[in-house]
Coordinates of C-alpha atoms and ligand atoms in Angstrom, one line a residue:
M193 CA 92.6 135.6 86.7
T194 CA 91.5 137.6 83.5
S195 CA 90.9 135.8 80.4
E196 CA 94.0 136.7 78.6
L197 CA 95.9 135.1 81.7
T198 CA 93.7 132.1 81.6
Q199 CA 94.5 131.6 78.0
A200 CA 98.1 132.0 78.7
A201 CA 97.9 129.4 81.4
D202 CA 96.1 127.1 79.1
A203 CA 98.7 127.5 76.3
T204 CA 101.4 126.8 78.8
S205 CA 99.7 123.6 80.2
R206 CA 99.2 122.3 76.7
K207 CA 102.8 122.8 75.8
A208 CA 104.2 119.2 74.8
R209 CA 106.4 117.7 77.4
S210 CA 109.1 115.2 76.0
V211 CA 109.2 113.2 79.3
V212 CA 105.9 111.5 80.4
A213 CA 106.0 109.4 83.7
L214 CA 103.4 107.1 85.0
A215 CA 103.2 107.6 88.8
G216 CA 101.5 106.5 92.0
G217 CA 102.5 108.5 95.2
V218 CA 105.5 108.1 97.4
G219 CA 107.9 106.2 95.1
A220 CA 106.8 108.1 92.2
A221 CA 107.1 111.5 94.1
R222 CA 110.9 110.5 95.2
F223 CA 111.7 109.5 91.6
L224 CA 110.2 112.6 90.1
K225 CA 112.1 115.0 92.5
G226 CA 115.3 113.4 91.1
L227 CA 114.0 113.8 87.6
M228 CA 113.4 117.4 88.2
Q229 CA 117.0 118.0 89.0
V230 CA 118.4 116.5 85.6
H231 CA 115.6 117.6 83.3
P232 CA 113.8 120.8 83.0
Q233 CA 110.7 120.7 84.9
D234 CA 108.5 122.5 82.2
D235 CA 109.2 119.5 79.8
L236 CA 108.1 116.7 82.5
C237 CA 104.6 115.5 82.7
A238 CA 103.3 112.8 85.2
I239 CA 100.0 110.8 84.6
V240 CA 99.0 110.2 88.1
N241 CA 96.7 107.5 89.7
T242 CA 93.5 108.5 90.9
G243 CA 92.3 105.1 92.2
D244 CA 93.1 106.0 95.6
D245 CA 90.9 109.2 95.6
A246 CA 88.0 109.2 97.9
N247 CA 85.8 111.9 99.9
F248 CA 86.7 112.4 103.6
Y249 CA 85.0 114.9 105.7
G250 CA 83.2 116.4 102.9
V251 CA 86.0 117.0 100.6
Q252 CA 87.8 115.2 97.6
V253 CA 91.0 113.7 98.5
C254 CA 93.5 112.8 95.8
P255 CA 96.4 111.2 97.8
D256 CA 98.9 110.5 94.9
L257 CA 98.5 113.9 93.1
D258 CA 98.7 115.8 96.4
I259 CA 101.8 113.5 97.8
I260 CA 103.6 114.3 94.5
T261 CA 102.8 118.1 94.7
Y262 CA 103.9 118.3 98.3
T263 CA 107.1 116.2 97.8
L264 CA 108.2 118.1 94.8
S265 CA 107.7 121.5 96.3
G266 CA 109.8 120.4 99.4
Q267 CA 106.9 120.7 101.7
I268 CA 106.1 117.0 102.4
N269 CA 106.0 116.0 106.2
R270 CA 108.9 113.6 106.2
T271 CA 107.9 112.1 109.5
H272 CA 104.5 111.1 108.3
G273 CA 105.3 110.6 104.6
Y274 CA 102.1 112.4 103.6
G275 CA 100.5 115.8 104.3
L276 CA 102.4 119.3 104.8
E277 CA 105.3 119.7 107.1
G278 CA 104.2 121.9 110.2
D279 CA 100.4 121.4 109.4
R280 CA 98.1 121.3 112.5
F281 CA 95.4 119.1 113.0
D282 CA 92.8 121.4 114.8
L283 CA 90.0 120.6 112.3
L284 CA 90.4 116.7 112.8
Q285 CA 90.5 117.3 116.5
T286 CA 87.4 119.0 116.6
L287 CA 85.6 116.5 114.5
E288 CA 87.0 113.8 116.8
E289 CA 85.6 115.7 119.8
L290 CA 82.2 115.8 118.0
G291 CA 82.3 112.0 117.6
H292 CA 83.5 111.5 114.1
D293 CA 85.8 108.8 112.9
T294 CA 89.2 110.3 112.1
W295 CA 91.1 107.6 110.9
F296 CA 92.1 109.3 107.7
R297 CA 94.5 111.9 108.9
L298 CA 94.2 115.3 106.9
G299 CA 95.9 118.5 108.4
D300 CA 94.3 121.8 108.1
R301 CA 96.1 123.4 105.4
D302 CA 96.1 119.9 103.6
Y303 CA 92.1 120.0 104.1
A304 CA 92.3 123.5 102.7
N305 CA 93.8 122.2 99.5
C306 CA 91.3 119.5 99.2
L307 CA 88.4 122.0 100.0
H308 CA 89.7 124.2 96.9
R309 CA 89.6 121.1 94.9
T310 CA 86.0 120.3 96.0
L311 CA 84.9 123.9 95.4
Q312 CA 86.7 124.2 92.2
R313 CA 85.0 121.0 90.9
Q314 CA 81.5 122.2 92.0
A315 CA 82.2 125.3 90.1
G316 CA 82.8 123.2 87.0
K317 CA 86.5 123.0 86.7
S318 CA 88.2 119.7 85.6
L319 CA 90.4 117.7 87.9
R320 CA 93.3 118.4 85.5
E321 CA 92.6 122.3 85.9
V322 CA 92.5 121.8 89.8
A323 CA 95.8 120.0 89.7
A324 CA 97.4 122.7 87.7
S325 CA 96.3 125.3 90.0
L326 CA 97.6 123.3 93.0
T327 CA 101.2 122.7 91.1
E328 CA 101.0 126.4 90.4
A329 CA 100.3 127.4 94.0
F330 CA 103.2 125.2 95.1
G331 CA 105.5 126.8 92.6
L332 CA 105.8 124.0 90.3
D333 CA 106.1 123.7 86.5
I334 CA 105.8 119.9 86.1
E335 CA 102.4 119.0 84.6
L336 CA 100.3 116.5 86.7
L337 CA 97.6 114.9 84.8
P338 CA 95.2 113.0 86.6
M339 CA 94.8 109.4 85.0
S340 CA 90.8 109.9 84.9
E341 CA 88.3 112.7 85.4
A342 CA 85.5 110.6 86.8
P343 CA 86.4 108.6 90.0
C344 CA 87.4 105.1 89.7
P345 CA 88.3 103.6 93.1
T346 CA 90.5 100.6 93.6
F347 CA 88.8 97.9 95.9
I348 CA 90.7 95.4 97.8
E349 CA 89.1 91.9 98.4
L350 CA 90.5 90.0 101.2
N351 CA 90.6 86.3 101.8
D352 CA 88.0 86.6 104.7
G353 CA 85.5 87.9 102.2
R354 CA 85.6 91.4 103.0
R355 CA 85.7 94.2 100.5
M356 CA 87.1 97.7 100.9
H357 CA 88.3 100.9 99.3
F358 CA 92.0 100.9 98.9
E359 CA 92.5 103.7 101.5
N360 CA 90.6 101.6 104.1
Y361 CA 92.9 98.6 103.4
L362 CA 95.9 100.9 103.6
I363 CA 95.2 103.1 106.5
Q364 CA 92.1 101.8 108.5
E365 CA 93.1 98.2 108.2
R366 CA 97.0 98.7 108.2
S367 CA 97.4 96.6 105.0
P368 CA 97.2 93.2 106.0
A369 CA 98.2 90.1 104.2
G370 CA 95.6 87.6 102.7
V371 CA 94.7 89.8 99.7
R372 CA 92.4 87.7 97.3
A373 CA 91.8 90.3 94.5
I374 CA 92.4 93.7 93.3
D375 CA 89.2 95.3 91.9
L376 CA 90.1 97.8 89.1
S377 CA 86.7 97.5 87.5
A378 CA 86.0 101.2 87.8
A379 CA 89.2 102.0 86.1
Q380 CA 88.4 99.5 83.4
Q381 CA 85.2 101.5 82.6
A382 CA 86.8 105.1 82.9
R383 CA 88.0 107.2 80.0
P384 CA 91.5 108.6 80.1
G385 CA 91.9 112.0 82.0
D386 CA 92.0 115.2 80.2
G387 CA 95.2 115.4 78.1
V388 CA 96.5 112.1 78.9
L389 CA 96.4 110.5 75.4
E390 CA 97.8 113.6 74.0
A391 CA 100.7 113.7 76.4
L392 CA 101.5 110.0 75.6
E393 CA 101.3 110.8 72.0
Q394 CA 103.9 113.6 72.1
A395 CA 106.2 111.8 74.7
Q396 CA 109.8 111.3 73.6
S397 CA 110.4 108.9 76.6
I398 CA 107.9 107.3 78.9
L399 CA 109.1 106.4 82.3
I400 CA 107.3 104.1 84.7
C401 CA 108.2 105.4 88.2
P402 CA 109.1 102.9 91.0
S403 CA 105.4 102.7 92.3
N404 CA 103.3 100.0 93.4
P405 CA 102.6 97.9 90.1
A406 CA 99.3 96.6 91.6
V407 CA 97.4 99.7 92.9
S408 CA 99.3 102.6 91.3
I409 CA 100.5 101.6 87.9
G410 CA 97.9 99.0 87.4
P411 CA 94.9 101.4 87.6
I412 CA 96.4 103.8 85.2
L413 CA 97.0 100.7 82.6
A414 CA 93.4 99.5 83.3
I415 CA 91.8 102.6 81.7
P416 CA 90.9 101.5 78.0
G417 CA 93.1 103.4 75.5
I418 CA 96.2 104.1 77.7
R419 CA 98.0 100.9 77.0
E420 CA 97.3 101.5 73.4
A421 CA 98.4 105.0 73.4
I422 CA 101.7 104.0 75.2
A423 CA 102.3 101.4 72.4
A424 CA 101.3 103.7 69.7
S425 CA 103.5 106.6 70.8
G426 CA 106.7 104.9 69.5
A427 CA 108.5 106.4 72.6
P428 CA 111.0 104.1 74.4
V429 CA 109.3 102.9 77.7
V430 CA 111.5 102.5 80.8
A431 CA 110.4 101.2 84.1
V432 CA 112.2 101.6 87.5
S433 CA 111.6 98.8 89.9
P434 CA 109.9 99.5 93.2
I435 CA 111.1 96.1 94.7
I436 CA 114.6 95.9 95.9
A437 CA 116.0 92.4 97.0
G438 CA 112.7 91.0 97.1
A439 CA 110.9 93.5 99.2
P440 CA 109.1 96.9 98.7
V441 CA 110.9 100.0 100.2
K442 CA 107.5 101.1 101.7
G443 CA 103.9 100.1 101.5
P444 CA 102.1 96.8 100.8
A445 CA 103.1 95.6 97.5
H446 CA 104.5 92.4 99.0
H447 CA 100.7 91.6 100.0
L448 CA 99.3 92.8 96.6
L449 CA 101.5 91.4 93.9
P450 CA 100.8 87.7 95.1
A451 CA 97.1 88.5 94.3
L452 CA 98.2 89.0 90.7
G453 CA 100.3 86.0 90.7
V454 CA 103.4 88.0 90.4
P455 CA 106.6 87.1 92.6
V456 CA 107.7 89.9 94.9
S457 CA 111.0 90.6 93.0
A458 CA 112.4 93.0 90.2
L459 CA 112.1 90.0 88.1
G460 CA 108.3 89.6 88.9
V461 CA 107.7 93.3 88.1
A462 CA 109.7 92.9 84.9
Q463 CA 107.5 90.0 83.8
L464 CA 104.4 91.9 84.8
Y465 CA 105.4 94.7 82.5
Q466 CA 107.3 92.6 79.8
D467 CA 104.7 93.2 77.1
W468 CA 104.9 97.0 77.0
V469 CA 108.2 98.1 78.4
D470 CA 111.5 98.4 76.5
G471 CA 113.9 99.0 79.5
F472 CA 114.0 98.2 83.2
V473 CA 116.3 100.0 85.9
L474 CA 117.0 97.6 88.8
D475 CA 119.0 97.9 92.0
N476 CA 122.5 96.8 92.4
L477 CA 121.3 94.2 94.9
D478 CA 119.4 92.6 92.2
A479 CA 122.1 92.6 89.4
A480 CA 122.1 88.8 89.4
L481 CA 118.5 89.0 87.7
V482 CA 119.7 90.8 84.6
P483 CA 120.0 87.6 82.5
E484 CA 116.6 86.5 83.2
I485 CA 115.2 90.1 82.6
E486 CA 117.1 90.5 79.5
A487 CA 115.9 87.0 78.4
L488 CA 112.4 88.7 78.3
G489 CA 113.5 91.1 75.7
I490 CA 114.0 94.0 78.1
K491 CA 117.2 96.0 78.1
T492 CA 118.4 96.7 81.7
A493 CA 120.4 99.2 83.7
V494 CA 121.9 98.6 87.0
C495 CA 122.3 101.2 89.9
E496 CA 121.5 102.4 93.3
T497 CA 117.8 102.7 93.5
L498 CA 117.1 103.3 97.2
M499 CA 116.3 107.1 97.3
S500 CA 117.1 107.7 100.9
K501 CA 120.6 109.4 100.5
P502 CA 121.0 112.7 98.8
G503 CA 121.9 112.4 95.2
V504 CA 120.6 108.8 94.5
D505 CA 117.3 110.2 93.1
S506 CA 118.9 112.4 90.5
Q507 CA 121.5 109.6 89.6
L508 CA 118.6 107.3 89.4
A509 CA 116.7 109.5 86.9
K510 CA 119.7 110.2 84.7
T511 CA 120.1 106.3 84.4
A512 CA 116.5 105.9 83.3
L513 CA 116.6 108.8 81.0
A514 CA 120.1 107.5 79.5
L515 CA 118.4 103.9 79.2
A516 CA 115.4 105.5 77.2
A517 CA 117.7 107.7 75.0
S518 CA 119.9 104.6 74.2
L519 CA 116.6 102.7 73.1
R520 CA 115.4 105.6 71.1
K521 CA 118.5 105.6 69.1
S522 CA 118.5 101.9 68.4
T523 CA 115.0 102.0 67.3
T524 CA 115.2 104.7 64.9
Ligands
LIG780 P1 102.0 105.2 97.3 O1 100.9 105.4 96.2 O2 102.0 106.1 98.1 O3 101.9 103.8 97.7 O4 103.1 105.2 96.1 P2 103.8 104.6 94.8 O5 102.8 103.5 94.5 O6 104.2 105.5 94.1 O7 104.8 103.8 95.7 C1 105.2 102.6 96.4 C2 106.3 101.9 95.9 O8 107.4 102.7 95.9 C3 106.5 100.7 97.0 O9 106.3 99.6 96.3 C4 108.1 101.0 97.3 O10 108.8 99.9 97.1 C5 108.5 102.0 96.3 N1 109.6 103.1 96.7 C6 109.3 103.8 97.6 N2 110.6 104.4 97.9 C7 111.5 103.8 96.9 C8 113.0 104.1 96.7 O11 113.5 104.9 97.2 N3 113.4 103.2 95.6 C9 112.8 102.4 94.9 N4 113.4 101.7 94.1 N5 111.4 102.2 94.9 C10 110.8 102.9 96.2
LIG781 CA1 98.9 105.6 96.2

């Protein structure tokens, strides 16, 4: 790339985005795909959890950033829920034959993207720049901002005394019950990623994706300065519940929320978020919880939130944006 082109790319990536979302992986990716259909992609930004990041097979893997990139470009492997459609696993197969432990599944093209990240980082590029180069390679205009440049791994502590990285808990151990604590101390000592505070400052609406509150949204908020920037932005903050009828749609939120003392319900999530959200979108199945959530001082919208049928994602995104817009009007 010539320096002129680089400058043009930098200017584009610095363009203020009026809708800024906080995002984990799967639930966030589904929601952002809906958001892209109802709002211009080049006006969207997502601040993405990096607490799940880890090194595997010599490369830096950023599960949430990559799930979002692969989902939004329509290239996610729908059967697995991670990785790229049609990817092969020759590299992992070879490593396995050579005696390596290969519990973390990484396809060949997926591996190449992570190797690109690793090489770019070694060449002095920031994680933000690498995220931008990957979204561009996948034909996306949304801006994905890693929550932190430095590694800040989330650790899980089990009742049996074992302590492990979140990916070991999720994949190697298959996310068992009996979680005693979620250790976000690395995030608590990290600095916000490049561009994160600026994005929040310029936001007109802040949306909290239906992501795991404990291990996706929690680590982002644990970074000193991010909560303050959300409050200072003056933008309405609207969260979408990842819990429907007392259960997560996918993943181990039902084993993790209890470790925070939070009931596994839309009300529990609203209580956890009550100090910093203005609006909350919950599922039709949970409509009975509206009075209790509104009693917390949070405005609600109720709609279908299970994004497995076509069109639900964009309707849900519209509902969240409309709730944010209504809260903006009433506060100015
Ligand atoms: P992860 O990092 O891949 O676990 O992804 P997230 O943290 O973004 O998403 C996990 C959360 O997404 C879980 O708590 C799920 O309940 C939630 N989720 C996944 N799909 C849907 C959906 O279609 N609707 C809603 N409301 N939540 C969802
Ligand atoms: Ca994740």
